[in-house]
Coordinates of C-alpha atoms in Angstrom, one line a residue:
M1 CA -14.7 -11.3 -6.8
A2 CA -11.6 -12.1 -8.4
F3 CA -8.3 -12.2 -6.5
S4 CA -5.7 -13.0 -9.3
A5 CA -2.7 -12.2 -10.7
T6 CA -4.4 -9.5 -12.1
T7 CA -6.0 -8.1 -9.2
R8 CA -2.5 -7.8 -7.8
T9 CA -1.3 -5.6 -10.7
E10 CA -4.7 -3.4 -10.1
N11 CA -4.0 -3.5 -6.5
I12 CA -0.5 -2.1 -6.9
A13 CA -1.7 0.6 -8.8
R14 CA -4.0 1.4 -6.4
L15 CA -1.6 1.4 -3.6
K16 CA 0.7 4.1 -5.7
N17 CA -2.1 6.4 -6.0
E18 CA -4.7 6.3 -3.1
M19 CA -4.4 7.7 0.7
L20 CA -5.2 4.7 3.0
D21 CA -6.2 4.8 6.6
L22 CA -4.2 1.8 7.4
L23 CA -1.2 0.2 6.0
I24 CA -0.4 -3.5 7.5
I25 CA 3.1 -4.7 6.8
G26 CA 2.8 -8.6 7.1
G27 CA 0.6 -10.8 5.6
G28 CA 0.6 -13.9 8.1
I29 CA -2.3 -14.8 10.2
T30 CA -1.9 -11.5 12.4
G31 CA -2.1 -9.2 9.7
A32 CA -4.8 -11.1 8.0
G33 CA -6.8 -10.8 11.2
V34 CA -6.2 -7.1 11.2
A35 CA -7.0 -6.8 7.6
I36 CA -10.4 -8.7 7.5
Q37 CA -11.5 -6.4 10.7
A38 CA -10.5 -3.2 9.2
S39 CA -11.7 -3.4 6.0
A40 CA -15.2 -4.6 7.5
T41 CA -15.1 -1.8 9.4
G42 CA -14.9 0.5 6.4
I43 CA -11.4 1.5 7.3
K44 CA -9.4 2.2 3.9
T45 CA -6.9 -0.9 4.3
G46 CA -3.9 -1.8 2.6
L47 CA -1.9 -5.1 3.4
I48 CA 1.4 -5.9 2.1
E49 CA 3.5 -9.2 2.3
M50 CA 7.0 -9.5 1.2
Q51 CA 6.3 -13.4 0.2
D52 CA 3.1 -15.1 -0.6
F53 CA 0.5 -15.1 2.2
S54 CA 1.2 -17.3 5.2
E55 CA 4.8 -18.1 3.9
G56 CA 6.5 -16.8 6.6
T57 CA 5.5 -18.7 9.8
S58 CA 1.6 -18.9 9.6
S59 CA 1.8 -21.8 7.4
R60 CA 4.5 -23.5 9.4
S61 CA 2.6 -24.3 12.6
T62 CA 1.7 -27.5 14.5
K63 CA -1.5 -27.2 12.3
L64 CA -3.6 -27.3 15.4
V65 CA -5.9 -24.8 17.1
H66 CA -5.3 -26.2 20.9
G67 CA -6.4 -25.1 24.0
G68 CA -3.2 -25.4 26.1
I69 CA -4.2 -28.0 28.4
R70 CA -0.7 -28.1 29.6
Y71 CA -0.7 -24.8 31.4
L72 CA -3.4 -26.1 33.6
K73 CA -0.5 -27.8 35.6
T74 CA 0.7 -24.6 36.7
F75 CA -2.9 -23.5 36.8
D76 CA -2.6 -20.7 34.5
V77 CA -6.8 -21.0 34.4
E78 CA -6.7 -17.5 32.8
V79 CA -4.6 -18.6 29.7
V80 CA -6.7 -21.6 29.2
A81 CA -9.8 -19.9 29.4
D82 CA -9.0 -17.2 27.0
T83 CA -7.8 -19.9 24.7
V84 CA -10.5 -22.3 24.6
K85 CA -12.9 -19.1 24.3
E86 CA -11.2 -17.9 21.4
R87 CA -10.9 -21.6 19.8
A88 CA -14.5 -21.5 19.7
I89 CA -15.1 -18.1 18.1
V90 CA -12.7 -19.5 15.3
Q91 CA -14.3 -22.6 14.6
H92 CA -17.7 -20.5 14.4
I93 CA -16.1 -18.0 12.0
A94 CA -14.0 -20.4 10.0
P95 CA -16.1 -23.7 10.8
H96 CA -14.6 -25.6 7.3
I97 CA -11.1 -25.1 8.8
P98 CA -10.7 -26.2 12.3
R99 CA -12.2 -29.6 13.1
P100 CA -13.0 -31.5 16.3
D101 CA -10.4 -34.2 16.7
P102 CA -9.9 -35.6 20.4
M103 CA -6.3 -35.7 21.6
L104 CA -4.8 -38.7 23.7
I105 CA -2.4 -38.1 26.1
P106 CA -0.5 -41.2 27.2
I107 CA 0.9 -40.9 30.7
Y108 CA 4.3 -42.3 32.0
D109 CA 5.4 -42.8 35.2
E110 CA 9.1 -41.2 34.8
P111 CA 10.8 -38.4 36.1
G112 CA 9.9 -34.7 35.0
A113 CA 6.6 -35.9 33.5
T114 CA 3.9 -33.1 33.0
F115 CA 1.1 -35.0 34.2
T116 CA 0.2 -38.1 36.8
M117 CA -3.0 -39.7 36.0
F118 CA -4.4 -37.7 38.8
S119 CA -3.4 -34.2 37.6
L120 CA -4.3 -35.1 34.0
K121 CA -7.9 -36.0 35.1
V122 CA -8.3 -33.1 37.1
A123 CA -6.9 -30.8 34.2
M124 CA -9.4 -32.3 31.8
D125 CA -12.3 -31.7 33.6
L126 CA -11.1 -28.3 34.4
Y127 CA -10.4 -28.0 30.7
D128 CA -14.2 -29.3 29.7
R129 CA -15.6 -26.8 31.9
L130 CA -13.7 -23.6 30.6
A131 CA -14.5 -24.7 27.1
D132 CA -18.0 -25.5 27.8
V133 CA -17.6 -29.1 26.4
I134 CA -20.9 -30.8 26.9
D135 CA -21.1 -32.9 23.8
P136 CA -20.8 -36.6 25.1
R137 CA -19.0 -37.1 21.7
Y138 CA -16.1 -34.9 23.1
T139 CA -16.2 -34.6 26.6
N140 CA -12.8 -35.8 28.3
Y141 CA -12.6 -39.7 29.5
T142 CA -9.4 -41.6 31.1
L143 CA -7.9 -45.1 29.6
S144 CA -6.3 -47.7 31.7
R145 CA -3.0 -48.9 30.7
D146 CA -4.2 -51.9 28.6
E147 CA -7.2 -49.6 27.0
V148 CA -4.2 -47.1 25.8
L149 CA -2.2 -50.0 24.4
A150 CA -5.1 -51.4 22.5
R151 CA -5.7 -47.9 21.0
E152 CA -2.1 -47.4 20.2
P153 CA -0.3 -50.9 20.3
Q154 CA 3.1 -49.6 19.4
L155 CA 3.2 -47.3 22.0
K156 CA 5.8 -47.9 24.9
S157 CA 4.5 -50.1 27.3
E158 CA 7.5 -49.7 30.1
N159 CA 6.3 -47.1 32.7
L160 CA 3.0 -46.7 31.1
V161 CA 0.2 -45.9 33.7
G162 CA -2.8 -44.9 31.6
G163 CA -3.9 -42.1 29.4
G164 CA -6.4 -39.3 29.0
V165 CA -8.5 -38.2 26.2
Y166 CA -10.1 -34.5 25.7
L167 CA -11.2 -32.4 22.9
D168 CA -8.8 -30.9 20.5
Y169 CA -9.0 -29.2 17.1
I170 CA -6.8 -30.0 13.9
N171 CA -6.5 -26.9 11.6
N172 CA -5.1 -25.9 8.3
D173 CA -2.9 -22.7 9.1
S174 CA -2.3 -21.5 5.6
R175 CA -6.0 -21.8 4.5
L176 CA -6.9 -19.8 7.8
V177 CA -4.8 -17.2 6.4
I178 CA -6.0 -17.4 2.6
E179 CA -9.6 -17.2 3.7
N180 CA -9.2 -13.9 6.0
I181 CA -7.0 -12.1 3.2
K182 CA -9.8 -13.0 0.5
K183 CA -12.8 -11.7 2.9
A184 CA -10.5 -8.5 3.5
H185 CA -10.3 -8.2 -0.2
E186 CA -14.2 -8.8 -0.7
N187 CA -14.7 -5.8 2.1
G188 CA -12.7 -3.6 -0.2
G189 CA -9.3 -4.2 1.3
I190 CA -6.1 -3.7 -0.7
M191 CA -4.1 -6.6 -0.6
A192 CA -0.5 -7.4 -2.4
S193 CA 1.8 -10.4 -2.0
H194 CA 5.6 -10.2 -2.6
V195 CA 5.6 -6.3 -1.9
Q196 CA 8.5 -5.8 0.7
A197 CA 8.6 -2.3 2.9
I198 CA 12.2 -0.9 2.5
K199 CA 11.5 2.3 4.3
L200 CA 9.3 3.9 6.7
L201 CA 8.0 7.4 5.6
H202 CA 7.2 10.5 7.9
D203 CA 5.2 13.7 7.9
D204 CA 6.5 17.1 8.8
Q205 CA 5.9 16.3 12.3
G206 CA 8.0 13.2 12.5
M207 CA 4.9 11.0 12.5
L208 CA 5.0 8.1 10.1
N209 CA 2.4 8.7 7.1
G210 CA 3.4 5.4 4.8
A211 CA 6.4 2.9 3.7
R212 CA 8.8 3.0 0.6
V213 CA 8.3 -0.5 -0.7
K214 CA 9.6 -2.8 -3.3
D215 CA 7.7 -5.1 -5.7
L216 CA 9.6 -8.2 -5.4
F217 CA 8.6 -9.4 -8.9
T218 CA 9.7 -6.5 -11.0
G219 CA 12.0 -4.7 -8.7
E220 CA 10.1 -1.3 -8.9
E221 CA 10.2 0.9 -5.7
F222 CA 7.3 3.3 -4.9
D223 CA 5.7 4.9 -1.7
I224 CA 2.3 4.2 -0.1
R225 CA 0.7 6.7 1.8
A226 CA -1.4 6.0 4.8
R227 CA -2.5 7.8 8.0
L228 CA -1.5 5.0 10.3
V229 CA 0.9 2.0 9.8
I230 CA 0.8 -1.4 11.7
N231 CA 3.6 -3.8 11.9
T232 CA 2.3 -7.4 12.0
A233 CA 5.3 -8.9 10.6
G234 CA 5.7 -11.8 13.1
P235 CA 9.6 -12.9 13.6
W236 CA 10.5 -9.8 11.4
S237 CA 8.7 -7.3 13.7
D238 CA 11.9 -5.8 15.0
L239 CA 13.2 -5.8 11.4
V240 CA 10.4 -3.6 10.4
R241 CA 10.8 -1.4 13.4
K242 CA 14.3 -1.0 12.3
L243 CA 13.0 0.3 8.8
D244 CA 12.8 3.8 10.8
Q245 CA 16.2 4.9 11.0
D246 CA 15.2 8.1 13.2
T247 CA 13.7 6.1 16.0
P248 CA 15.9 3.8 18.0
I249 CA 14.4 0.7 19.3
T250 CA 15.0 -2.1 21.7
P251 CA 14.7 -5.6 20.2
Q252 CA 11.4 -7.6 21.6
M253 CA 11.5 -10.6 19.6
R254 CA 13.0 -13.9 20.3
P255 CA 12.2 -16.3 17.6
T256 CA 12.4 -20.2 17.8
K257 CA 12.4 -22.8 15.5
G258 CA 10.1 -25.4 15.0
V259 CA 10.2 -28.5 13.0
H260 CA 7.9 -31.1 11.7
L261 CA 8.5 -34.4 10.0
V262 CA 5.9 -36.4 8.0
V263 CA 6.0 -40.1 7.2
D264 CA 3.6 -42.3 5.7
G265 CA 0.7 -43.6 7.9
A266 CA 1.6 -47.3 7.7
R267 CA 5.1 -46.6 9.0
L268 CA 3.6 -44.9 12.4
P269 CA 0.1 -45.6 12.6
V270 CA -2.0 -43.7 14.8
P271 CA -5.6 -43.6 15.5
Q272 CA -6.0 -39.8 16.6
P273 CA -3.4 -36.8 17.4
T274 CA -1.4 -38.0 20.5
Y275 CA 0.6 -35.6 22.8
F276 CA 3.3 -36.7 25.1
D277 CA 6.2 -35.6 27.1
T278 CA 9.6 -36.0 25.3
G279 CA 11.0 -38.5 28.0
D280 CA 14.2 -36.5 27.9
Q281 CA 13.2 -34.6 31.0
D282 CA 13.7 -31.1 28.7
G283 CA 10.2 -29.7 29.2
R284 CA 9.3 -30.1 26.0
M285 CA 6.1 -32.1 24.7
V286 CA 5.3 -33.5 21.1
F287 CA 2.5 -34.3 19.0
V288 CA 2.0 -36.9 16.6
V289 CA -0.8 -36.2 14.5
P290 CA -2.5 -38.6 11.5
R291 CA -3.6 -36.7 8.2
A292 CA -4.8 -37.9 4.8
N293 CA -3.0 -41.0 5.5
K294 CA 0.2 -39.6 6.7
T295 CA 1.4 -39.2 10.2
Y296 CA 3.4 -36.0 11.2
F297 CA 5.4 -35.2 14.3
G298 CA 6.9 -32.3 16.2
T299 CA 8.2 -29.9 17.4
T300 CA 11.7 -28.6 18.1
D301 CA 11.9 -25.6 19.7
T302 CA 15.2 -24.1 19.5
D303 CA 16.4 -20.2 19.5
Y304 CA 16.6 -18.8 16.2
T305 CA 19.1 -16.3 14.6
A306 CA 19.7 -17.2 11.2
D307 CA 18.0 -16.6 7.8
F308 CA 14.2 -15.7 9.1
K309 CA 13.1 -16.0 5.4
H310 CA 14.2 -19.6 5.0
P311 CA 14.6 -21.4 8.3
T312 CA 15.7 -25.1 7.3
V313 CA 15.5 -28.5 8.6
T314 CA 18.8 -29.7 10.2
R315 CA 20.2 -33.2 10.9
E316 CA 20.2 -32.5 14.5
D317 CA 16.4 -31.7 14.4
V318 CA 15.7 -34.8 12.3
D319 CA 17.8 -36.9 14.9
Y320 CA 15.9 -35.1 17.9
L321 CA 12.8 -35.8 16.7
L322 CA 13.4 -39.8 15.7
A323 CA 15.2 -40.4 18.9
I324 CA 11.9 -39.2 20.6
I325 CA 9.7 -41.1 18.0
N326 CA 11.7 -44.3 18.3
S327 CA 11.7 -44.2 22.1
R328 CA 7.9 -43.9 22.4
Y329 CA 6.9 -46.0 19.6
P330 CA 10.0 -48.6 20.1
D331 CA 8.9 -51.1 17.5
V332 CA 8.5 -48.6 14.5
N333 CA 12.3 -47.9 13.7
L334 CA 12.0 -45.0 11.7
T335 CA 15.0 -43.6 9.7
I336 CA 15.7 -40.4 8.0
E337 CA 14.8 -42.5 4.8
D338 CA 11.2 -42.7 6.0
I339 CA 10.6 -39.0 5.9
E340 CA 8.5 -38.1 2.8
A341 CA 8.0 -34.3 3.9
S342 CA 9.1 -31.5 6.5
W343 CA 8.7 -28.2 7.4
A344 CA 10.6 -25.8 9.4
G345 CA 8.9 -22.6 11.1
L346 CA 9.7 -19.7 13.3
R347 CA 7.8 -18.6 16.6
P348 CA 7.2 -14.9 16.9
L349 CA 7.8 -15.2 20.8
I350 CA 8.1 -12.0 22.7
A351 CA 11.6 -12.1 24.6
T352 CA 10.3 -10.3 27.9
N353 CA 6.9 -12.3 28.4
S354 CA 7.0 -14.6 31.1
S355 CA 4.6 -17.6 32.0
S356 CA 1.5 -16.3 31.0
D357 CA 1.0 -17.4 27.5
Y358 CA -1.6 -14.6 26.7
N359 CA -1.6 -11.0 25.5
G360 CA 2.1 -10.2 26.9
G361 CA 1.0 -10.8 30.5
D362 CA 3.5 -11.5 33.1
S363 CA 2.1 -14.1 35.7
G364 CA 4.9 -13.3 38.3
K365 CA 5.4 -16.7 39.2
L366 CA 8.7 -17.6 40.9
S367 CA 10.4 -20.7 41.0
D368 CA 11.2 -22.4 44.5
Q369 CA 14.9 -21.4 44.1
S370 CA 13.8 -17.7 43.1
F371 CA 11.7 -17.7 45.9
D372 CA 13.8 -18.7 48.7
A373 CA 17.0 -16.6 47.3
V374 CA 14.5 -13.6 48.1
I375 CA 13.6 -14.9 51.3
Q376 CA 17.3 -15.8 52.3
V377 CA 19.0 -12.5 51.5
V378 CA 16.0 -10.4 53.3
N379 CA 16.3 -12.6 56.5
D380 CA 20.0 -12.1 56.2
Y381 CA 19.9 -8.2 55.7
E382 CA 17.7 -7.8 58.9
N383 CA 20.3 -10.1 60.7
G384 CA 22.9 -8.1 59.6
K385 CA 24.4 -10.5 57.5
A386 CA 24.0 -8.8 53.9
T387 CA 24.0 -5.4 52.6
R388 CA 21.4 -3.5 50.7
A389 CA 23.4 -4.2 47.7
D390 CA 23.2 -7.8 48.3
V391 CA 19.2 -7.4 48.3
E392 CA 19.2 -5.3 45.0
H393 CA 21.5 -7.8 43.6
V394 CA 19.1 -10.6 44.2
L395 CA 16.0 -8.3 43.1
N396 CA 17.6 -7.6 39.8
D397 CA 18.4 -11.3 39.1
L398 CA 14.7 -11.8 39.8
E399 CA 13.7 -9.1 37.7
S400 CA 15.7 -10.9 34.8
A401 CA 14.3 -14.1 35.4
L402 CA 10.7 -13.0 35.7
S403 CA 11.3 -11.2 32.0
E404 CA 12.7 -14.7 30.7
H405 CA 15.7 -13.3 29.0
K406 CA 17.8 -16.3 29.6
V407 CA 15.3 -19.2 30.2
N408 CA 15.1 -22.2 28.0
P409 CA 13.4 -21.1 24.8
S410 CA 10.7 -23.8 25.4
A411 CA 9.6 -21.9 28.3
V412 CA 9.3 -18.4 26.7
S413 CA 5.9 -17.5 26.4
R414 CA 3.7 -17.4 23.6
G415 CA 2.1 -13.9 24.5
S416 CA 1.3 -11.0 22.5
D417 CA 2.4 -7.4 22.6
L418 CA 0.5 -4.2 21.3
T419 CA 2.5 -1.1 21.6
V420 CA 2.3 2.5 19.7
A421 CA 5.6 4.2 19.2
S422 CA 6.5 7.7 19.6
N423 CA 6.6 7.8 15.8
G424 CA 3.3 6.4 15.6
L425 CA 4.0 2.8 14.5
I426 CA 1.5 0.3 15.9
T427 CA 3.2 -3.0 16.3
L428 CA 1.0 -6.1 17.0
A429 CA 3.5 -9.2 17.8
G430 CA 3.7 -12.6 19.2
G431 CA 0.7 -14.6 19.8
K432 CA -0.8 -17.9 18.4
I433 CA -3.0 -18.9 15.7
T434 CA -5.5 -19.6 18.3
D435 CA -5.7 -15.9 19.4
Y436 CA -5.4 -14.2 16.0
R437 CA -9.1 -13.0 16.2
K438 CA -8.7 -11.5 19.7
M439 CA -5.5 -9.8 18.9
A440 CA -6.7 -8.1 15.9
A441 CA -9.6 -6.9 17.9
G442 CA -7.5 -5.2 20.5
A443 CA -5.6 -3.5 17.5
L444 CA -8.7 -2.4 16.1
T445 CA -9.7 -0.5 19.2
V446 CA -6.4 1.2 19.5
I447 CA -6.5 2.0 15.4
S448 CA -10.1 3.4 15.6
R449 CA -9.3 5.5 18.5
L450 CA -6.2 6.9 16.7
L451 CA -7.9 7.7 13.4
T452 CA -10.6 9.7 15.4
S453 CA -8.4 11.7 17.6
R454 CA -5.6 12.2 14.6
F455 CA -7.9 12.7 11.8
N456 CA -11.2 12.9 12.8
E457 CA -12.2 9.7 11.1
H458 CA -14.9 7.9 12.6
F459 CA -16.1 4.1 12.5
T460 CA -18.3 1.5 13.8
P461 CA -16.6 -1.3 15.5
V462 CA -17.6 -4.7 13.8
D463 CA -18.5 -7.5 15.7
S464 CA -15.6 -9.7 14.8
Q465 CA -17.0 -13.1 16.7
N466 CA -19.6 -13.0 14.3
L467 CA -17.6 -12.0 11.4
A468 CA -17.0 -15.1 9.0
V469 CA -14.1 -15.4 6.7
S470 CA -14.8 -16.4 3.2
G471 CA -15.9 -19.5 2.7
G472 CA -17.2 -19.9 6.5
E473 CA -20.6 -19.0 5.7
L474 CA -21.7 -22.1 7.4
D475 CA -23.5 -23.7 10.4
P476 CA -20.6 -24.3 12.8
A477 CA -23.0 -26.8 14.4
N478 CA -23.3 -28.9 11.5
V479 CA -20.3 -28.5 9.2
D480 CA -20.1 -32.2 8.1
D481 CA -24.0 -32.2 6.9
A482 CA -23.4 -28.7 5.0
L483 CA -20.3 -29.7 3.3
A484 CA -21.8 -33.0 2.2
A485 CA -24.9 -31.2 0.6
L486 CA -22.6 -28.9 -1.1
A487 CA -20.5 -31.7 -2.1
K488 CA -23.8 -33.3 -4.0
Q489 CA -23.7 -30.1 -5.9
G490 CA -20.2 -31.3 -7.6
Q491 CA -21.4 -34.9 -7.9
A492 CA -24.8 -33.6 -9.9
K493 CA -22.4 -31.9 -12.6
G494 CA -20.2 -35.3 -12.6
L495 CA -17.3 -35.2 -10.3
P496 CA -16.5 -38.4 -8.4
E497 CA -18.1 -38.3 -5.1
A498 CA -14.5 -38.3 -3.2
D499 CA -13.1 -35.3 -5.1
A500 CA -16.6 -33.4 -4.8
L501 CA -16.2 -34.0 -1.0
H502 CA -12.5 -33.1 -1.0
L503 CA -13.1 -29.9 -2.7
A504 CA -16.2 -29.0 -0.2
N505 CA -13.8 -29.6 3.0
L506 CA -11.1 -27.4 1.3
Y507 CA -13.4 -24.4 0.2
G508 CA -16.3 -24.5 2.4
A509 CA -18.9 -22.2 1.2
N510 CA -17.1 -21.0 -1.7
V511 CA -16.8 -24.5 -3.3
P512 CA -20.1 -23.8 -5.7
K513 CA -17.6 -21.3 -7.2
V514 CA -15.3 -24.1 -8.1
F515 CA -17.9 -26.3 -9.2
A516 CA -19.1 -23.5 -11.7
L517 CA -15.9 -23.7 -13.3
M518 CA -16.5 -26.9 -15.0
D519 CA -18.9 -24.7 -17.4
K520 CA -15.7 -22.7 -18.3
I521 CA -12.5 -24.8 -18.4
I522 CA -11.7 -28.1 -19.4
M523 CA -9.5 -30.9 -18.0
A524 CA -5.9 -29.7 -17.9
P525 CA -3.3 -32.3 -19.7
G526 CA -1.9 -34.2 -16.8
L527 CA -4.4 -33.4 -13.9
S528 CA -7.6 -34.8 -12.8
L529 CA -10.8 -32.7 -13.4
A530 CA -10.8 -32.1 -9.4
E531 CA -7.2 -30.9 -9.6
T532 CA -7.9 -28.6 -12.7
L533 CA -10.9 -27.1 -11.0
G534 CA -8.8 -26.6 -7.6
L535 CA -5.9 -25.0 -9.6
H536 CA -8.1 -22.6 -11.5
Y537 CA -9.9 -21.2 -8.4
A538 CA -6.4 -20.9 -6.4
M539 CA -5.2 -18.7 -9.8
D540 CA -8.3 -16.8 -10.2
E541 CA -9.8 -16.4 -6.5
E542 CA -6.8 -17.0 -3.9
M543 CA -3.8 -15.0 -5.5
A544 CA -1.7 -18.2 -6.3
L545 CA 1.1 -16.8 -8.3
T546 CA 3.5 -19.9 -8.3
P547 CA 3.0 -23.6 -8.4
V548 CA 4.7 -23.6 -4.9
D549 CA 1.7 -21.2 -3.8
Y550 CA -0.5 -23.8 -5.2
L551 CA 1.0 -27.1 -4.2
L552 CA 2.2 -26.1 -0.8
R553 CA -0.1 -23.2 0.6
R554 CA -3.5 -23.4 -1.2
T555 CA -3.6 -27.3 -0.7
N556 CA -0.8 -28.9 1.3
H557 CA -0.3 -31.3 -1.4
I558 CA 3.6 -30.9 -0.9
L559 CA 3.4 -32.2 2.8
F560 CA 0.5 -34.8 2.6
Q561 CA 0.3 -36.3 -0.8
R562 CA 4.1 -36.7 -1.5
E563 CA 3.5 -39.9 -3.3
T564 CA 1.4 -38.0 -6.2
L565 CA 3.6 -35.0 -6.6
A566 CA 5.3 -36.7 -9.5
D567 CA 2.0 -37.2 -11.1
V568 CA 0.5 -33.8 -11.0
K569 CA 3.7 -31.4 -11.0
A570 CA 4.1 -31.2 -14.7
G571 CA 0.3 -30.5 -15.3
V572 CA 0.3 -28.0 -12.7
V573 CA 3.2 -25.9 -14.0
D574 CA 2.2 -26.3 -17.6
E575 CA -1.5 -24.9 -16.7
M576 CA -0.1 -22.3 -14.7
A577 CA 2.2 -21.2 -17.6
R578 CA -0.7 -21.2 -20.1
H579 CA -3.1 -19.4 -18.0
L580 CA -0.4 -16.7 -16.4
G581 CA 1.3 -16.3 -19.8
W582 CA 4.7 -17.5 -18.7
T583 CA 7.4 -17.2 -21.0
D584 CA 9.7 -20.4 -21.6
A585 CA 12.3 -19.0 -19.2
E586 CA 9.6 -17.9 -16.7
K587 CA 8.0 -21.5 -16.9
Q588 CA 11.7 -23.1 -16.1
A589 CA 12.5 -20.8 -13.2
Q590 CA 9.2 -21.6 -11.6
L591 CA 9.7 -25.3 -12.3
D592 CA 13.1 -25.1 -10.7
Q593 CA 11.7 -23.1 -7.3
L594 CA 9.3 -25.8 -7.1
N595 CA 11.8 -28.5 -7.5
Q596 CA 13.9 -27.1 -4.9
T597 CA 11.2 -26.6 -2.7
I598 CA 10.3 -30.3 -2.9
A599 CA 13.8 -31.4 -2.3
E600 CA 14.0 -29.2 0.5
S601 CA 10.6 -30.8 2.2
D602 CA 12.0 -34.3 1.3
L603 CA 15.7 -33.5 3.0
S604 CA 17.1 -34.7 -0.1
L605 CA 20.5 -33.0 0.9
L606 CA 20.4 -34.5 4.3
K607 CA 19.6 -38.1 3.1
T608 CA 22.4 -37.7 0.4
K609 CA 24.8 -37.3 3.4
N610 CA 23.2 -39.9 5.4

């Protein structure tokens, strides 16, 4: 089923003229998760995204679907149990996207370390039980100091005492979003990118019944009518809530910025994802992940109040990460000139969550200092040395601490929050990529109940744990074999084995549609046959509307194939211009946008100031 620029025009016409059951504002992973489930349930669903799908936050993660093993240090067992269960479900419904890739944790004997060898082994054993890891290829094990250094000889040896290896999963965040969006479209959902909500609309009783929106390609404004509206705008959630000027709000979001840097794999060779304390005793940990002959590392974690649409990498971010990497790998001596690509993204943190990392929970855990303060003031009150006001002051401070309004941003929970405002606006905010399916399922329960109680519409719940995304119709227990078999179809039509396998891994069960394009199109000038096929599939079936959509979010080419960008850039722009009918001015504007995106990813401006 086509999902293209033409589809977008048709969908906008439908959004103008058809009454929806549900309008979703925000096309990142949260909105995509709601869209696939709502449309599969039979709810008439529309989704608008003011940028490209996943552009705002969901293409800017650490690109892992991990289980949060660090939370076992504080015995947040429920958090880890929920997370690893959801990870298994995501791998089941999107088996061509998350892939197992065991994680190495080197352990250093230094102040503030997250784990000792003993606590790590306890945590990994519990983690395997919670995640039901029984496959001997993936069960955890420990390494001696010498074994860690044999595996990663460039790691800092001073104070290294050993390490552990446990199962984790790499992910392609932007492809997970687009595969959910495509399936929602296949289910009858009306999906449109580059459409921005500018005002929330009300019925005569003051309840929301749609939104005034703007087509950012044409500048046209129009109304979308819907029985229910859900806000899944991530870091923008508070801004969407403010679009209803009749309803005052209390801001709930506390976005933090995370930065990742990419270098050539030869400059920082690591055999597997590696996860360690920063060594700065700042409570943060850093990932170092090999991918496609590159190595990327991150993340930073700093409060963010600037332009949500365009977070950027600063020199401070770069210096912070390079200092950590050069400390942990003292012989690599990375500099800013080694950075080939980068990305900055915002985490949609809920300001009032505490150390529970799941679904907005507050674990109620106190620091030793807070606990001692409570005991002391109560004791003083009983002995006549403190007043009731003194007790109330301590308890008020305690309540503030539990809600984490004032803590280091790294300590803010990644929990989610689902609320229905008095005006009917449903807001689903926060959470992690790992949780998106469960968050959406919780929202669908509320949406279905409201559609029944307010509009007498009845829908049968869908089994979202078995609702495959587009391209995910594969046996999750035998993904590699299934993809290899699919790749042979491309080889039989003349594609080199490596190209056929690359396309199969990218598109999963949809790859036969990609191979079928060989009967309809010719190889574009400046592009290989495989690149031509992928580009046309992205334009026709994945609503790639710009070269940046294709080279950054549909393929990650800008991030992990920087050395070939110069070879394909002109060919991609020329072929898109021909296929989409751009004028010379439109083509130049698209090329300029692409060059700007590449320059930002390259950190060209920071390098010129170096």
